[in-house]
Structure formats: structure tokens, C-alpha cells
mmCIF file of C-alpha atoms in Angstrom:
data_model
loop_
_atom_site.group_PDB
_atom_site.id
_atom_site.type_symbol
_atom_site.label_atom_id
_atom_site.label_comp_id
_atom_site.label_asym_id
_atom_site.label_seq_id
_atom_site.Cartn_x
_atom_site.Cartn_y
_atom_site.Cartn_z
ATOM 1 C CA UNK A 172 -0.106 -0.235 -0.034
ATOM 2 C CA UNK A 173 1.291 3.189 -1.076
ATOM 3 C CA UNK A 174 0.848 6.620 0.940
ATOM 4 C CA UNK A 175 -0.949 7.675 -1.162
ATOM 5 C CA UNK A 176 -3.615 5.077 -0.571
ATOM 6 C CA UNK A 177 -3.712 5.712 3.572
ATOM 7 C CA UNK A 178 -6.375 7.918 4.447
ATOM 8 C CA UNK A 179 -6.043 11.639 6.500
ATOM 9 C CA UNK A 180 -6.107 11.950 9.785
ATOM 10 C CA UNK A 181 -9.521 12.762 11.179
ATOM 11 C CA UNK A 182 -9.730 15.429 13.303
ATOM 12 C CA UNK A 183 -10.794 14.995 17.090
ATOM 13 C CA UNK A 184 -14.424 14.184 18.335
ATOM 14 C CA UNK A 185 -15.506 17.322 20.402
ATOM 15 C CA UNK A 186 -14.801 21.550 19.368
ATOM 16 C CA UNK A 187 -14.319 23.578 22.950
ATOM 17 C CA UNK A 188 -16.729 25.685 24.122
ATOM 18 C CA UNK A 189 -18.262 28.704 21.611
ATOM 19 C CA UNK A 190 -17.222 31.235 24.389
ATOM 20 C CA UNK A 191 -13.466 30.521 23.765
ATOM 21 C CA UNK A 192 -13.967 32.987 20.521
ATOM 22 C CA UNK A 193 -15.150 35.770 23.152
ATOM 23 C CA UNK A 194 -12.246 34.923 25.608
ATOM 24 C CA UNK A 195 -9.667 35.028 22.815
ATOM 25 C CA UNK A 196 -11.374 38.015 21.187
ATOM 26 C CA UNK A 197 -10.658 39.690 24.444
ATOM 27 C CA UNK A 198 -7.121 38.164 24.842
ATOM 28 C CA UNK A 199 -6.174 39.652 20.980
ATOM 29 C CA UNK A 200 -7.600 43.528 22.334
ATOM 30 C CA UNK A 201 -5.517 42.964 25.175
ATOM 31 C CA UNK A 202 -2.249 42.237 24.156
ATOM 32 C CA UNK A 203 -1.616 42.679 20.065
ATOM 33 C CA UNK A 204 -5.234 44.166 18.859
ATOM 34 C CA UNK A 205 -5.378 46.839 21.850
ATOM 35 C CA UNK A 206 -2.054 48.087 21.660
ATOM 36 C CA UNK A 207 -1.353 48.782 18.402
ATOM 37 C CA UNK A 208 -4.440 50.791 18.124
ATOM 38 C CA UNK A 209 -3.626 53.008 21.179
ATOM 39 C CA UNK A 210 -0.058 53.402 19.708
ATOM 40 C CA UNK A 211 -1.948 54.208 16.148
ATOM 41 C CA UNK A 212 -4.126 57.043 17.628
ATOM 42 C CA UNK A 213 -1.358 58.159 20.038
ATOM 43 C CA UNK A 214 0.554 58.612 16.586
ATOM 44 C CA UNK A 215 -2.656 60.642 14.999
ATOM 45 C CA UNK A 216 -3.385 62.778 17.750
ATOM 46 C CA UNK A 217 0.146 64.268 18.039
ATOM 47 C CA UNK A 218 0.450 64.220 14.052
ATOM 48 C CA UNK A 219 -2.507 66.486 14.547
ATOM 49 C CA UNK A 220 -1.167 69.079 17.850
ATOM 50 C CA UNK A 221 2.346 69.573 16.393
ATOM 51 C CA UNK A 222 2.510 67.972 13.302
ATOM 52 C CA UNK A 223 -0.625 68.874 11.151
ATOM 53 C CA UNK A 224 1.145 68.732 8.009
ATOM 54 C CA UNK A 225 2.082 65.005 8.148
ATOM 55 C CA UNK A 226 -1.668 63.726 8.851
ATOM 56 C CA UNK A 227 -2.153 63.533 4.712
ATOM 57 C CA UNK A 228 0.602 60.975 4.639
ATOM 58 C CA UNK A 229 0.522 59.738 8.175
ATOM 59 C CA UNK A 230 -2.656 58.237 8.112
ATOM 60 C CA UNK A 231 -2.698 56.053 5.755
ATOM 61 C CA UNK A 232 0.686 55.134 6.673
ATOM 62 C CA UNK A 233 -1.611 54.501 10.299
ATOM 63 C CA UNK A 234 -4.317 52.606 8.707
ATOM 64 C CA UNK A 235 -1.775 50.363 7.000
ATOM 65 C CA UNK A 236 0.368 49.403 8.784
ATOM 66 C CA UNK A 237 -1.604 49.695 13.034
ATOM 67 C CA UNK A 238 -4.845 49.737 12.609
ATOM 68 C CA UNK A 239 -5.930 47.301 9.693
ATOM 69 C CA UNK A 240 -3.830 44.395 10.595
ATOM 70 C CA UNK A 241 -5.126 44.958 14.360
ATOM 71 C CA UNK A 242 -8.909 44.764 13.663
ATOM 72 C CA UNK A 243 -7.971 41.998 11.117
ATOM 73 C CA UNK A 244 -6.172 39.729 13.801
ATOM 74 C CA UNK A 245 -8.777 40.523 16.584
ATOM 75 C CA UNK A 246 -11.547 39.937 14.246
ATOM 76 C CA UNK A 247 -10.043 36.252 12.229
ATOM 77 C CA UNK A 248 -7.891 35.165 14.818
ATOM 78 C CA UNK A 249 -10.298 33.828 17.382
ATOM 79 C CA UNK A 250 -12.498 32.571 14.812
ATOM 80 C CA UNK A 251 -9.544 30.503 13.397
ATOM 81 C CA UNK A 252 -8.317 29.381 16.216
ATOM 82 C CA UNK A 253 -11.691 27.906 17.231
ATOM 83 C CA UNK A 254 -12.437 26.191 14.462
ATOM 84 C CA UNK A 255 -8.941 24.119 14.820
ATOM 85 C CA UNK A 256 -8.931 23.801 18.218
ATOM 86 C CA UNK A 257 -10.723 20.346 19.417
ATOM 87 C CA UNK A 258 -9.961 16.895 21.090
ATOM 88 C CA UNK A 259 -10.906 13.147 21.507
ATOM 89 C CA UNK A 260 -10.314 11.038 24.622
ATOM 90 C CA UNK A 261 -9.939 7.353 23.634
ATOM 91 C CA UNK A 262 -9.130 4.299 25.784
ATOM 92 C CA UNK A 263 -5.678 4.370 25.081
ATOM 93 C CA UNK A 264 -4.745 7.613 23.652
ATOM 94 C CA UNK A 265 -5.326 11.531 24.070
ATOM 95 C CA UNK A 266 -6.092 12.716 21.021
ATOM 96 C CA UNK A 267 -5.937 17.121 20.681
ATOM 97 C CA UNK A 268 -5.743 19.105 17.783
ATOM 98 C CA UNK A 269 -4.896 22.986 17.832
ATOM 99 C CA UNK A 270 -3.183 25.607 15.976
ATOM 100 C CA UNK A 271 -5.201 28.772 14.337
ATOM 101 C CA UNK A 272 -2.009 29.494 11.829
ATOM 102 C CA UNK A 273 -0.258 26.067 11.415
ATOM 103 C CA UNK A 274 -2.772 23.326 12.856
ATOM 104 C CA UNK A 275 -1.058 20.803 15.175
ATOM 105 C CA UNK A 276 -3.044 17.403 15.408
ATOM 106 C CA UNK A 277 -0.946 15.448 17.968
ATOM 107 C CA UNK A 278 -2.029 11.629 19.349
ATOM 108 C CA UNK A 279 -0.471 10.516 23.701
ATOM 109 C CA UNK A 280 -0.394 7.151 24.804
ATOM 110 C CA UNK A 281 -2.318 7.651 27.976
ATOM 111 C CA UNK A 282 1.464 5.059 29.799
ATOM 112 C CA UNK A 283 2.732 8.407 28.816
ATOM 113 C CA UNK A 284 0.783 10.289 30.774
ATOM 114 C CA UNK A 285 2.870 12.227 34.156
ATOM 115 C CA UNK A 286 0.194 15.074 35.548
ATOM 116 C CA UNK A 287 -3.218 16.233 33.833
ATOM 117 C CA UNK A 288 -2.890 20.176 35.392
ATOM 118 C CA UNK A 289 -6.385 22.273 35.272
ATOM 119 C CA UNK A 290 -4.934 25.725 34.390
ATOM 120 C CA UNK A 291 -7.811 29.206 34.494
ATOM 121 C CA UNK A 292 -6.298 33.002 33.660
ATOM 122 C CA UNK A 293 -7.362 35.850 34.978
ATOM 123 C CA UNK A 294 -9.487 36.473 31.723
ATOM 124 C CA UNK A 295 -10.947 32.771 30.862
ATOM 125 C CA UNK A 296 -11.675 33.057 34.401
ATOM 126 C CA UNK A 297 -14.462 36.011 33.659
ATOM 127 C CA UNK A 298 -15.831 33.800 30.654
ATOM 128 C CA UNK A 299 -16.100 30.607 33.213
ATOM 129 C CA UNK A 300 -13.416 28.433 30.924
ATOM 130 C CA UNK A 301 -10.270 26.542 32.030
ATOM 131 C CA UNK A 302 -7.605 24.766 29.918
ATOM 132 C CA UNK A 303 -6.097 21.068 30.573
ATOM 133 C CA UNK A 304 -2.481 20.445 30.382
ATOM 134 C CA UNK A 305 -1.134 17.137 29.676
ATOM 135 C CA UNK A 306 2.311 16.369 30.444
ATOM 136 C CA UNK A 307 3.725 13.312 29.109
ATOM 137 C CA UNK A 308 6.652 11.250 29.620
ATOM 138 C CA UNK A 309 7.188 12.128 25.437
ATOM 139 C CA UNK A 310 10.175 14.615 24.428
ATOM 140 C CA UNK A 311 7.940 16.509 22.583
ATOM 141 C CA UNK A 312 6.455 18.426 25.768
ATOM 142 C CA UNK A 313 3.484 19.024 26.958
ATOM 143 C CA UNK A 314 -0.553 18.726 25.925
ATOM 144 C CA UNK A 315 -3.173 21.277 25.613
ATOM 145 C CA UNK A 316 -6.423 21.882 25.621
ATOM 146 C CA UNK A 317 -7.568 25.677 25.705
ATOM 147 C CA UNK A 318 -11.003 27.401 25.911
ATOM 148 C CA UNK A 319 -12.831 24.210 27.794
ATOM 149 C CA UNK A 320 -15.785 24.837 30.336
ATOM 150 C CA UNK A 321 -14.630 24.834 33.856
ATOM 151 C CA UNK A 322 -17.020 21.466 34.921
ATOM 152 C CA UNK A 323 -16.071 20.049 31.064
ATOM 153 C CA UNK A 324 -12.104 20.485 32.400
ATOM 154 C CA UNK A 325 -12.839 18.956 36.051
ATOM 155 C CA UNK A 326 -14.701 15.304 34.254
ATOM 156 C CA UNK A 327 -11.729 15.285 31.575
ATOM 157 C CA UNK A 328 -8.561 15.559 34.180
ATOM 158 C CA UNK A 329 -10.612 13.382 35.799
ATOM 159 C CA UNK A 330 -11.501 10.780 33.251
ATOM 160 C CA UNK A 331 -7.639 10.870 31.580
ATOM 161 C CA UNK A 332 -7.135 10.427 35.443
ATOM 162 C CA UNK A 333 -8.592 7.431 35.195
ATOM 163 C CA UNK A 334 -8.259 6.309 32.489
ATOM 164 C CA UNK A 335 -4.123 6.527 32.554
ATOM 165 C CA UNK A 336 -3.890 4.081 36.451
ATOM 166 C CA UNK A 337 -6.119 1.941 33.879
ATOM 167 C CA UNK A 338 -3.778 2.032 31.226
ATOM 168 C CA UNK A 339 -1.087 1.425 33.700
ATOM 169 C CA UNK A 340 -2.702 -1.194 35.290
ATOM 170 C CA UNK A 341 -1.804 -5.265 35.002
ATOM 171 C CA UNK A 342 -4.450 -7.649 33.346
ATOM 172 C CA UNK A 343 -6.205 -7.979 36.467
ATOM 173 C CA UNK A 344 -7.414 -11.473 34.801
ATOM 174 C CA UNK A 345 -3.681 -12.284 33.603
ATOM 175 C CA UNK A 346 -3.150 -16.304 33.810
ATOM 176 C CA UNK A 347 -1.387 -16.928 37.257
ATOM 177 C CA UNK A 348 2.860 -17.636 37.098
ATOM 178 C CA UNK A 349 2.958 -21.809 37.166
ATOM 179 C CA UNK A 350 3.994 -23.378 40.502
ATOM 180 C CA UNK A 351 7.690 -24.090 40.158
ATOM 181 C CA UNK A 352 6.852 -27.517 42.066
ATOM 182 C CA UNK A 353 3.537 -28.522 39.645
ATOM 183 C CA UNK A 354 4.144 -30.858 37.363
ATOM 184 C CA UNK A 355 3.811 -29.993 34.036
ATOM 185 C CA UNK A 356 2.783 -31.858 30.746
ATOM 186 C CA UNK A 357 4.448 -30.621 27.067
ATOM 187 C CA UNK A 358 1.764 -28.892 24.543
ATOM 188 C CA UNK A 359 1.891 -30.492 21.629
ATOM 189 C CA UNK A 360 3.728 -28.519 18.359
ATOM 190 C CA UNK A 361 1.324 -26.511 16.737
ATOM 191 C CA UNK A 362 0.798 -27.152 12.932
ATOM 192 C CA UNK A 363 3.303 -26.032 10.405
ATOM 193 C CA UNK A 364 0.014 -24.725 8.173
ATOM 194 C CA UNK A 365 -2.241 -24.240 11.231
ATOM 195 C CA UNK A 366 -4.190 -20.406 10.562
ATOM 196 C CA UNK A 367 -3.241 -17.996 12.910
ATOM 197 C CA UNK A 368 -6.141 -15.672 13.410
ATOM 198 C CA UNK A 369 -4.519 -11.957 14.719
ATOM 199 C CA UNK A 370 -5.999 -9.584 16.615
ATOM 200 C CA UNK A 371 -7.392 -6.374 14.668
ATOM 201 C CA UNK A 372 -5.508 -2.918 16.003
ATOM 202 C CA UNK A 373 -7.793 -0.740 17.775
ATOM 203 C CA UNK A 374 -7.679 3.420 17.049
ATOM 204 C CA UNK A 375 -5.183 5.357 18.461
ATOM 205 C CA UNK A 376 -7.737 7.910 19.959
#
């Protein structure tokens, strides 16, 4: 089978909370768009007060370099980030997707999970949201699921913790070790032409 025959990895099933778009918009206004707009306003006022002759060329320059990029970032970033963020918890792995310019999808085996933390910044608390951070033993670093509702983040943290414990617990129904003093009968040799059924693999997420 060639690589072109392999189906693409589907996105995770569960989107983050819709309030995440409002949170990311507020975050954009505080960290990027707001400062850019205030800078443009300050430069425009200074020009009006002291360099009125510069207004014909300064105003278009400020619109192109500061105002338009700030408004575009505040409008586009939250929507694209919401479309790119999703998560899914499977029996053996955590599947998460994020990013708004560079999209990333990551499947992390539960056997590699070390800690699960719930983080709430000041703006997140205002909108009742949280970020779930899953620290793993992998060199790829932590897995972050941002934009979850508080209750969903707590429940997902509990489920991941329980699934991680289950993934690391040996099978309770495994056959016991044979008694060292017991007499065993050698098993017959397997037929060289016997058919061997191999179990199918299960999806990562």
C-alpha cells in the first residue's frame, strides 16, 4: 500500500466551548490589537497637535501598518483558533488539535501521561473557561486543550486520570504464574500449516 492509499487522520470529535471565541477576542484586544490601536491613536493625536502637515501621509500609513492588522487579528484569530481546537479521549490515547496559522494534531498514549493540570487565567475565569495541560514523558512536551468550560475541564481531567491508571494497571485476569513444584505436561507442537488469527489493532484515539 502506498502512502497515497492511507486515509487522512480525521480531526478530534469534540470542539472546545463556544465562549472560547469571546475569550480569544478579549485576549487579542489586551495583548496585540489593543496596543496597536492605541499606538495608532497616539501617533495621530501627536500629529494633529504638533505636525498637522504630516496627516495626509501619516493617516494612510497608520491604517495600513497598525489599524488594519489589529482589526484583522482581533476578528480572524479567534474564529480560526476555534475552528482548529478540538479534543478526544480514547481508551488508549488523548487526541488534541490546536493552532490557527499552523495547525497541529497530536495523539498521546495514556501510558506516557505524568500529570494533568487545570489552568485558569484572569480572562479565562471571566468567561468560565479553563485550559487542560497534560504533561507527558515524551520529548514533544505537554498537550494543551484550551477553551474548555470549567466543568468540562474538571471532568476531562478526572477521566484522563482514571484512564491513565487503567492503562498502567496490569490485567487482573492474567493467568497466574505456574507453581515451581507443579508437574506440567508439554504442549503439543503447533501444526506448521495451522491458521493463526491475529487480533486487529484498535484506533489510537
